[in-house]
Amino acid sequence: MSSTTHISSGQDRRPRGAPPLFRRRSAIPGFGLSLGLTVSLLSLIVLIPLSAVILKASGQSFSQFLEAGFSPRALGAYRLSFGAAFVAAAVNAVFGVLTAWALVRYEFPGKSIINGLVDLPFALPTAVAGIALAALYAPNGWVGQYLEPMGIEAAYTPLGVVIALTFIGLPFVVRTIEPVLRDLSADVEEAAASLGAGRLSIIGRVILPALGPAWLTGFALSFARGVGEYGSVIFIAGNMPFKSEIAPLLIVIQLEQFNYQAASTIAVVMLSASFAMLLVINAIQAWARKRSA
Amino acid sequence: MSPRSSTQDPWWVKALVLSLVAVFLSLILVLPLVSVFAEALRQGLGPALEAMSTPDAIASIKLTLLTAAVAVPFNIVFGVAAAWAVAKHEFWGKSLLISLIDVPFSVSPVVAGLIYVLIFGSHGWFGSWLIDHNIKIIFAVPGIMLATLFVTFPFVARELIPLMQEQGVDEEEAAASMGAGGWTTLWRVTTPNIRWGLLYGVLLCNARAMGEFGAVSVVSGHIRGLTNTMPLHVEILYNEYDFVGAFSVAALLCLLSILTLILKGLLEMLQPQVRRAGH
Amino acid sequence: MTISIRSVEKQFARYPALRGVSLEVQPGELLALLGPSGSGKTTLLRIIAGLEFPEAGQVAFDDQDVTFASAAARKVGFVFQQYALFRHMTVAKNIAFGLDVRKAKDRPARAEINRRVEELLGLVELGGLGGRYPAQLSGGQRQRVALARALAVSPQVLLLDEPFGALDATVRKSLRKELRRIHNATGVTTIFVTHDQEEALDLADRVAILNQGSIEQVGTPQEVYDQPASAFVCSFVGETNRFDGAVSGGRFVCGSVSLAVDCADGPKTAFVRPHDLVVAPDGFEAQIVRVTAQGPVIQIEAHTASDQPIEISLSRQEAGSIAVGQTLRLAARKIHLFDPVD
């Protein structure tokens, strides 16, 4: 840019008094290169390919779109994907809070192992989780053999889907709530106690409301992840159309039959749902920030 | 006043919570993990090792390692570039960019595979051109790479962006005022401050790259010995009722993820600030 | 080196940070940029350093236009408010950084760099601490490291942003002397930003006072104190009593306060420093509500007859044996009159 002996002048840059460009000039170099690289890679790997699916789905009439995207079989698949993801997120919302509570508030043997294990769903390949859960909850599996006499069929039913999605979603709830719970200082509870509140009303009226936004966020993240999940589910789901077939599997099936348009249509429906959830999650987090500010 | 502190739960509450958590985590996390090894070793160690060393299994291991070897460096370059642009500069549309980087996390892995089929598949945008020039992307290794890049895209970036935003620009400005150029500043001032966060992102990215199933499954074509990664190999063996084989390869992946968790735990213990919620 | 700032303007997202600022800094001078927070003083300093760039105007070092030159090209030493020490480097490495990053052909030999680091450690009185990390130092020691690091590259200008802002009062005082000593030893043109008027008056050769993005006055500490150019300067620098009233027939009147002035008629705001109030038999009345003795000076809080609180500093002889409840008659030795301000 300039030699060490002569300091370059800015005469040739842009006219004096010009309004700021879309960013302030910065003393830290590398803006053009780093932003250029970021935007190009993002466009090439993510944005342009994603637009392909939208283009493909929009290359048909509206009635065709409805037929492909909302056929009874597709509706059944959405119902299962969204329904099971919702139930799993609800299960996680309950047990995730308990787990986070135990990790933050209690000392017990093996705590650090449990703490590490909570992240297992992030680290374990979904296919491995899928076959492990299928083996475990099959009628002759370690757990399934006790469920069968009770008349509970877990594997190859919607219940199996819920189990797999619970596995996948658990860390989202725990890891979202944990830091909030940790930051919730003991003096707030002590203040409540000094004002005469009993333990249960402290939990009900001080702690849980403070956890609210994190809880909702964790629930939404777990739900969003569950809706699109594929690997861990297909082994335990049974994959019967209208009954135990999830939406991502239906996309794969359409693709294998070269029904690209139908596959894209279902994909677009699911993408719209994901982005709607992303907006909801952002809104919850913005609300939480505003509340805590 | 009760003798126990007001912020402590009664013993029975603690016992109840801990037993509920223990039962739940056993059913959802512990037993599945244990069952993988139990199923793998059902007929002893010999058959398990044998299943891991068939030519197809070895080929799948190689392809998985290759995939990670491509995805991780790519992710580092992208993550550092994105974090440098976002955290060290002000520009219009920044929060939109941050949201867009996260998009792959909210897209079903199956859709991640589908989009590349639509572009590079035989009926896709570039399908006939690729066939004419005898280039294979879908049902071949490049497709697997692309799908893996897509699903791992945000890992390092979302680890580094908040970390570098928190650290501010003072040290970089100080370096600039002392005459350091961009690369020198990045290498000597910024990198030492972000290395643990970077390592954390790399760990997670690597685990996902090696373990990805849905996206890779759509673009792979499941050609044994050629386009099967380890998770796809597990699926094939499982669907052929070769349970010992499937669970043996799965056990190998389990060991890998346990190793990831141990390293991650160590990192969080030594560098508590790297832990971020919600991957 | 002379630093010339000519009509510099800088706009941040919603508000103007600097509106047409011009300033000339003489070679070897120690200049303070003084102002309340949000006055634009730090922005001006960063523009001189090349860490920010103005929308209009010019910055020149001697006769060279450096308005858009990079920070690296300007050869300035910058001491950051929070010091911005490199956490992962030892003190010695921090200080050597500016020399280490030079291109091979301009870089001094290793031994020469080490010698320079030792010399600077001695200058800031941190000899023997070169092997420590910033986290192992006290706030005052970090400040000294930041100073040594900025000086290592033999800058033409030394710029300091609130150099003592993060330190406690006693350390601040001793470091102030230190900076003066180092300035005298190196002779480098130095500009520092502060919101503490006492610090600025105590340390600087000249003070530039900023308010809302404009320079209100530039002058020696004595000039800005004795001849404030604006009501803002008068009230920001030093203690004052403020009276909003009007001049008529050679007297300024505000409630029960009446002072002799030499000024045309009209509404005015008057400032009188506590030590410019003197006991006078024909003066206005004030009732004492509190008396504190601070060494040779007696500080008095009083209320005028129209119930305005005022402060008075008297020497022990002048004060005699005054007590709370007593009524004084006061006149002003010196009055600063300005057109009415809000």
PDB file of N, CA and C in Angstrom, chain B residues 167-181 184-185 187-193 195, chain C residues 46 51 71-72 75-78 80 82 84-89 93-94 97-98 100-101 149-150 153:
ATOM      1  N   GLN B 167     -13.623 -10.720  22.059  1.00  0.00           N
ATOM      2  CA  GLN B 167     -12.258 -10.249  22.258  1.00  0.00           C
ATOM      3  C   GLN B 167     -12.029  -8.843  21.703  1.00  0.00           C
ATOM      4  N   GLY B 168     -12.939  -8.374  20.880  1.00  0.00           N
ATOM      5  CA  GLY B 168     -12.826  -7.001  20.406  1.00  0.00           C
ATOM      6  C   GLY B 168     -11.703  -6.823  19.397  1.00  0.00           C
ATOM      7  N   VAL B 169     -11.408  -5.575  19.091  1.00  0.00           N
ATOM      8  CA  VAL B 169     -10.437  -5.292  18.043  1.00  0.00           C
ATOM      9  C   VAL B 169      -9.195  -4.600  18.580  1.00  0.00           C
ATOM     10  N   ASP B 170      -9.118  -4.396  19.897  1.00  0.00           N
ATOM     11  CA  ASP B 170      -7.993  -3.652  20.470  1.00  0.00           C
ATOM     12  C   ASP B 170      -6.634  -4.227  20.085  1.00  0.00           C
ATOM     13  N   GLU B 171      -6.491  -5.552  20.259  1.00  0.00           N
ATOM     14  CA  GLU B 171      -5.162  -6.124  20.028  1.00  0.00           C
ATOM     15  C   GLU B 171      -4.783  -6.022  18.555  1.00  0.00           C
ATOM     16  N   GLU B 172      -5.764  -6.206  17.676  1.00  0.00           N
ATOM     17  CA  GLU B 172      -5.474  -6.086  16.240  1.00  0.00           C
ATOM     18  C   GLU B 172      -5.124  -4.645  15.891  1.00  0.00           C
ATOM     19  N   GLU B 173      -5.838  -3.692  16.498  1.00  0.00           N
ATOM     20  CA  GLU B 173      -5.515  -2.288  16.237  1.00  0.00           C
ATOM     21  C   GLU B 173      -4.129  -1.944  16.769  1.00  0.00           C
ATOM     22  N   ALA B 174      -3.820  -2.497  17.950  1.00  0.00           N
ATOM     23  CA  ALA B 174      -2.484  -2.257  18.503  1.00  0.00           C
ATOM     24  C   ALA B 174      -1.427  -2.785  17.541  1.00  0.00           C
ATOM     25  N   ALA B 175      -1.663  -3.983  17.016  1.00  0.00           N
ATOM     26  CA  ALA B 175      -0.702  -4.572  16.080  1.00  0.00           C
ATOM     27  C   ALA B 175      -0.571  -3.689  14.838  1.00  0.00           C
ATOM     28  N   ALA B 176      -1.722  -3.214  14.329  1.00  0.00           N
ATOM     29  CA  ALA B 176      -1.691  -2.366  13.137  1.00  0.00           C
ATOM     30  C   ALA B 176      -0.921  -1.081  13.419  1.00  0.00           C
ATOM     31  N   SER B 177      -1.122  -0.508  14.604  1.00  0.00           N
ATOM     32  CA  SER B 177      -0.440   0.761  14.897  1.00  0.00           C
ATOM     33  C   SER B 177       1.060   0.546  15.056  1.00  0.00           C
ATOM     34  N   MET B 178       1.473  -0.699  15.312  1.00  0.00           N
ATOM     35  CA  MET B 178       2.911  -0.959  15.394  1.00  0.00           C
ATOM     36  C   MET B 178       3.480  -1.436  14.063  1.00  0.00           C
ATOM     37  N   GLY B 179       2.652  -1.382  13.023  1.00  0.00           N
ATOM     38  CA  GLY B 179       3.184  -1.657  11.697  1.00  0.00           C
ATOM     39  C   GLY B 179       2.994  -3.081  11.217  1.00  0.00           C
ATOM     40  N   ALA B 180       2.255  -3.909  11.960  1.00  0.00           N
ATOM     41  CA  ALA B 180       2.066  -5.292  11.526  1.00  0.00           C
ATOM     42  C   ALA B 180       1.047  -5.345  10.389  1.00  0.00           C
ATOM     43  N   GLY B 181       1.306  -6.170   9.379  1.00  0.00           N
ATOM     44  CA  GLY B 181       0.371  -6.351   8.279  1.00  0.00           C
ATOM     45  C   GLY B 181      -0.728  -7.327   8.665  1.00  0.00           C
ATOM     46  N   THR B 184       0.368 -11.055   9.332  1.00  0.00           N
ATOM     47  CA  THR B 184       1.152 -11.113  10.571  1.00  0.00           C
ATOM     48  C   THR B 184       0.230 -10.998  11.773  1.00  0.00           C
ATOM     49  N   THR B 185      -0.707 -10.055  11.690  1.00  0.00           N
ATOM     50  CA  THR B 185      -1.637  -9.856  12.795  1.00  0.00           C
ATOM     51  C   THR B 185      -2.484 -11.111  13.009  1.00  0.00           C
ATOM     52  N   TRP B 187      -1.816 -14.175  12.218  1.00  0.00           N
ATOM     53  CA  TRP B 187      -1.036 -15.326  12.660  1.00  0.00           C
ATOM     54  C   TRP B 187      -0.472 -15.141  14.056  1.00  0.00           C
ATOM     55  N   ARG B 188       0.022 -13.923  14.356  1.00  0.00           N
ATOM     56  CA  ARG B 188       0.740 -13.752  15.625  1.00  0.00           C
ATOM     57  C   ARG B 188      -0.106 -13.176  16.738  1.00  0.00           C
ATOM     58  N   VAL B 189      -1.181 -12.483  16.411  1.00  0.00           N
ATOM     59  CA  VAL B 189      -1.976 -11.853  17.461  1.00  0.00           C
ATOM     60  C   VAL B 189      -3.329 -12.544  17.625  1.00  0.00           C
ATOM     61  N   THR B 190      -4.043 -12.749  16.516  1.00  0.00           N
ATOM     62  CA  THR B 190      -5.393 -13.288  16.616  1.00  0.00           C
ATOM     63  C   THR B 190      -5.395 -14.796  16.875  1.00  0.00           C
ATOM     64  N   THR B 191      -4.641 -15.539  16.075  1.00  0.00           N
ATOM     65  CA  THR B 191      -4.687 -16.997  16.192  1.00  0.00           C
ATOM     66  C   THR B 191      -4.396 -17.507  17.610  1.00  0.00           C
ATOM     67  N   PRO B 192      -3.362 -16.985  18.296  1.00  0.00           N
ATOM     68  CA  PRO B 192      -3.140 -17.490  19.653  1.00  0.00           C
ATOM     69  C   PRO B 192      -4.340 -17.272  20.577  1.00  0.00           C
ATOM     70  N   ASN B 193      -5.108 -16.234  20.305  1.00  0.00           N
ATOM     71  CA  ASN B 193      -6.267 -15.962  21.156  1.00  0.00           C
ATOM     72  C   ASN B 193      -7.468 -16.840  20.838  1.00  0.00           C
ATOM     73  N   ARG B 195      -7.168 -20.090  19.399  1.00  0.00           N
ATOM     74  CA  ARG B 195      -6.802 -21.465  19.027  1.00  0.00           C
ATOM     75  C   ARG B 195      -7.700 -22.502  19.693  1.00  0.00           C
TER      76      ARG B 195
ATOM     77  N   ARG C  46      -8.128   8.674  17.471  1.00  0.00           N
ATOM     78  CA  ARG C  46      -8.061   7.502  16.595  1.00  0.00           C
ATOM     79  C   ARG C  46      -7.902   7.909  15.128  1.00  0.00           C
ATOM     80  N   LEU C  51      -6.671   4.809  12.994  1.00  0.00           N
ATOM     81  CA  LEU C  51      -7.570   3.723  13.373  1.00  0.00           C
ATOM     82  C   LEU C  51      -9.000   4.023  12.939  1.00  0.00           C
ATOM     83  N   ALA C  71      -2.704   2.859   9.579  1.00  0.00           N
ATOM     84  CA  ALA C  71      -2.078   3.037  10.888  1.00  0.00           C
ATOM     85  C   ALA C  71      -0.630   2.589  10.830  1.00  0.00           C
ATOM     86  N   ALA C  72      -0.385   1.477  10.117  1.00  0.00           N
ATOM     87  CA  ALA C  72       0.954   0.908  10.058  1.00  0.00           C
ATOM     88  C   ALA C  72       1.938   1.897   9.420  1.00  0.00           C
ATOM     89  N   LYS C  75       3.652   5.414  11.659  1.00  0.00           N
ATOM     90  CA  LYS C  75       4.671   5.406  12.709  1.00  0.00           C
ATOM     91  C   LYS C  75       4.209   6.188  13.916  1.00  0.00           C
ATOM     92  N   VAL C  76       3.070   5.811  14.436  1.00  0.00           N
ATOM     93  CA  VAL C  76       2.620   6.410  15.678  1.00  0.00           C
ATOM     94  C   VAL C  76       2.689   5.336  16.760  1.00  0.00           C
ATOM     95  N   GLY C  77       2.844   5.773  17.979  1.00  0.00           N
ATOM     96  CA  GLY C  77       2.724   4.849  19.097  1.00  0.00           C
ATOM     97  C   GLY C  77       1.371   5.085  19.728  1.00  0.00           C
ATOM     98  N   PHE C  78       0.608   4.005  19.952  1.00  0.00           N
ATOM     99  CA  PHE C  78      -0.743   4.185  20.489  1.00  0.00           C
ATOM    100  C   PHE C  78      -0.882   3.371  21.766  1.00  0.00           C
ATOM    101  N   PHE C  80      -3.610   2.020  24.304  1.00  0.00           N
ATOM    102  CA  PHE C  80      -5.060   1.851  24.357  1.00  0.00           C
ATOM    103  C   PHE C  80      -5.560   1.969  25.788  1.00  0.00           C
ATOM    104  N   GLN C  82      -7.631   0.143  27.469  1.00  0.00           N
ATOM    105  CA  GLN C  82      -7.496  -1.112  28.225  1.00  0.00           C
ATOM    106  C   GLN C  82      -6.148  -1.774  27.908  1.00  0.00           C
ATOM    107  N   ALA C  84      -4.666  -3.239  25.646  1.00  0.00           N
ATOM    108  CA  ALA C  84      -4.579  -4.142  24.500  1.00  0.00           C
ATOM    109  C   ALA C  84      -3.234  -4.856  24.428  1.00  0.00           C
ATOM    110  N   LEU C  85      -2.737  -5.290  25.574  1.00  0.00           N
ATOM    111  CA  LEU C  85      -1.506  -6.084  25.553  1.00  0.00           C
ATOM    112  C   LEU C  85      -1.822  -7.446  24.953  1.00  0.00           C
ATOM    113  N   PHE C  86      -0.841  -8.036  24.280  1.00  0.00           N
ATOM    114  CA  PHE C  86      -1.050  -9.374  23.727  1.00  0.00           C
ATOM    115  C   PHE C  86      -0.930 -10.373  24.874  1.00  0.00           C
ATOM    116  N   ARG C  87      -2.063 -11.007  25.193  1.00  0.00           N
ATOM    117  CA  ARG C  87      -2.134 -11.841  26.391  1.00  0.00           C
ATOM    118  C   ARG C  87      -1.173 -13.018  26.364  1.00  0.00           C
ATOM    119  N   HIS C  88      -0.945 -13.541  25.155  1.00  0.00           N
ATOM    120  CA  HIS C  88      -0.179 -14.779  25.059  1.00  0.00           C
ATOM    121  C   HIS C  88       1.309 -14.519  24.921  1.00  0.00           C
ATOM    122  N   MET C  89       1.726 -13.245  24.978  1.00  0.00           N
ATOM    123  CA  MET C  89       3.143 -12.939  24.838  1.00  0.00           C
ATOM    124  C   MET C  89       3.676 -12.387  26.157  1.00  0.00           C
ATOM    125  N   LYS C  93       8.205  -9.787  24.815  1.00  0.00           N
ATOM    126  CA  LYS C  93       7.693 -10.059  23.462  1.00  0.00           C
ATOM    127  C   LYS C  93       6.716  -8.965  23.038  1.00  0.00           C
ATOM    128  N   ASN C  94       5.891  -8.528  23.982  1.00  0.00           N
ATOM    129  CA  ASN C  94       4.960  -7.444  23.692  1.00  0.00           C
ATOM    130  C   ASN C  94       5.720  -6.206  23.228  1.00  0.00           C
ATOM    131  N   PHE C  97       7.338  -6.491  19.822  1.00  0.00           N
ATOM    132  CA  PHE C  97       6.460  -6.819  18.689  1.00  0.00           C
ATOM    133  C   PHE C  97       6.633  -5.906  17.483  1.00  0.00           C
ATOM    134  N   GLY C  98       6.611  -4.592  17.726  1.00  0.00           N
ATOM    135  CA  GLY C  98       6.684  -3.634  16.628  1.00  0.00           C
ATOM    136  C   GLY C  98       7.976  -3.759  15.824  1.00  0.00           C
ATOM    137  N   ASP C 100       9.767  -6.775  15.822  1.00  0.00           N
ATOM    138  CA  ASP C 100       9.749  -8.145  15.292  1.00  0.00           C
ATOM    139  C   ASP C 100       8.999  -8.257  13.970  1.00  0.00           C
ATOM    140  N   VAL C 101       7.923  -7.463  13.822  1.00  0.00           N
ATOM    141  CA  VAL C 101       7.092  -7.649  12.637  1.00  0.00           C
ATOM    142  C   VAL C 101       7.609  -6.869  11.427  1.00  0.00           C
ATOM    143  N   ARG C 149       5.768  -0.480  24.938  1.00  0.00           N
ATOM    144  CA  ARG C 149       5.516  -1.117  23.653  1.00  0.00           C
ATOM    145  C   ARG C 149       5.287  -0.068  22.575  1.00  0.00           C
ATOM    146  N   ALA C 150       4.534   0.980  22.947  1.00  0.00           N
ATOM    147  CA  ALA C 150       4.253   2.024  21.967  1.00  0.00           C
ATOM    148  C   ALA C 150       5.519   2.795  21.603  1.00  0.00           C
ATOM    149  N   VAL C 153       8.898   1.361  18.784  1.00  0.00           N
ATOM    150  CA  VAL C 153       9.124   1.587  17.363  1.00  0.00           C
ATOM    151  C   VAL C 153       9.641   3.002  17.095  1.00  0.00           C
TER     152      VAL C 153
END
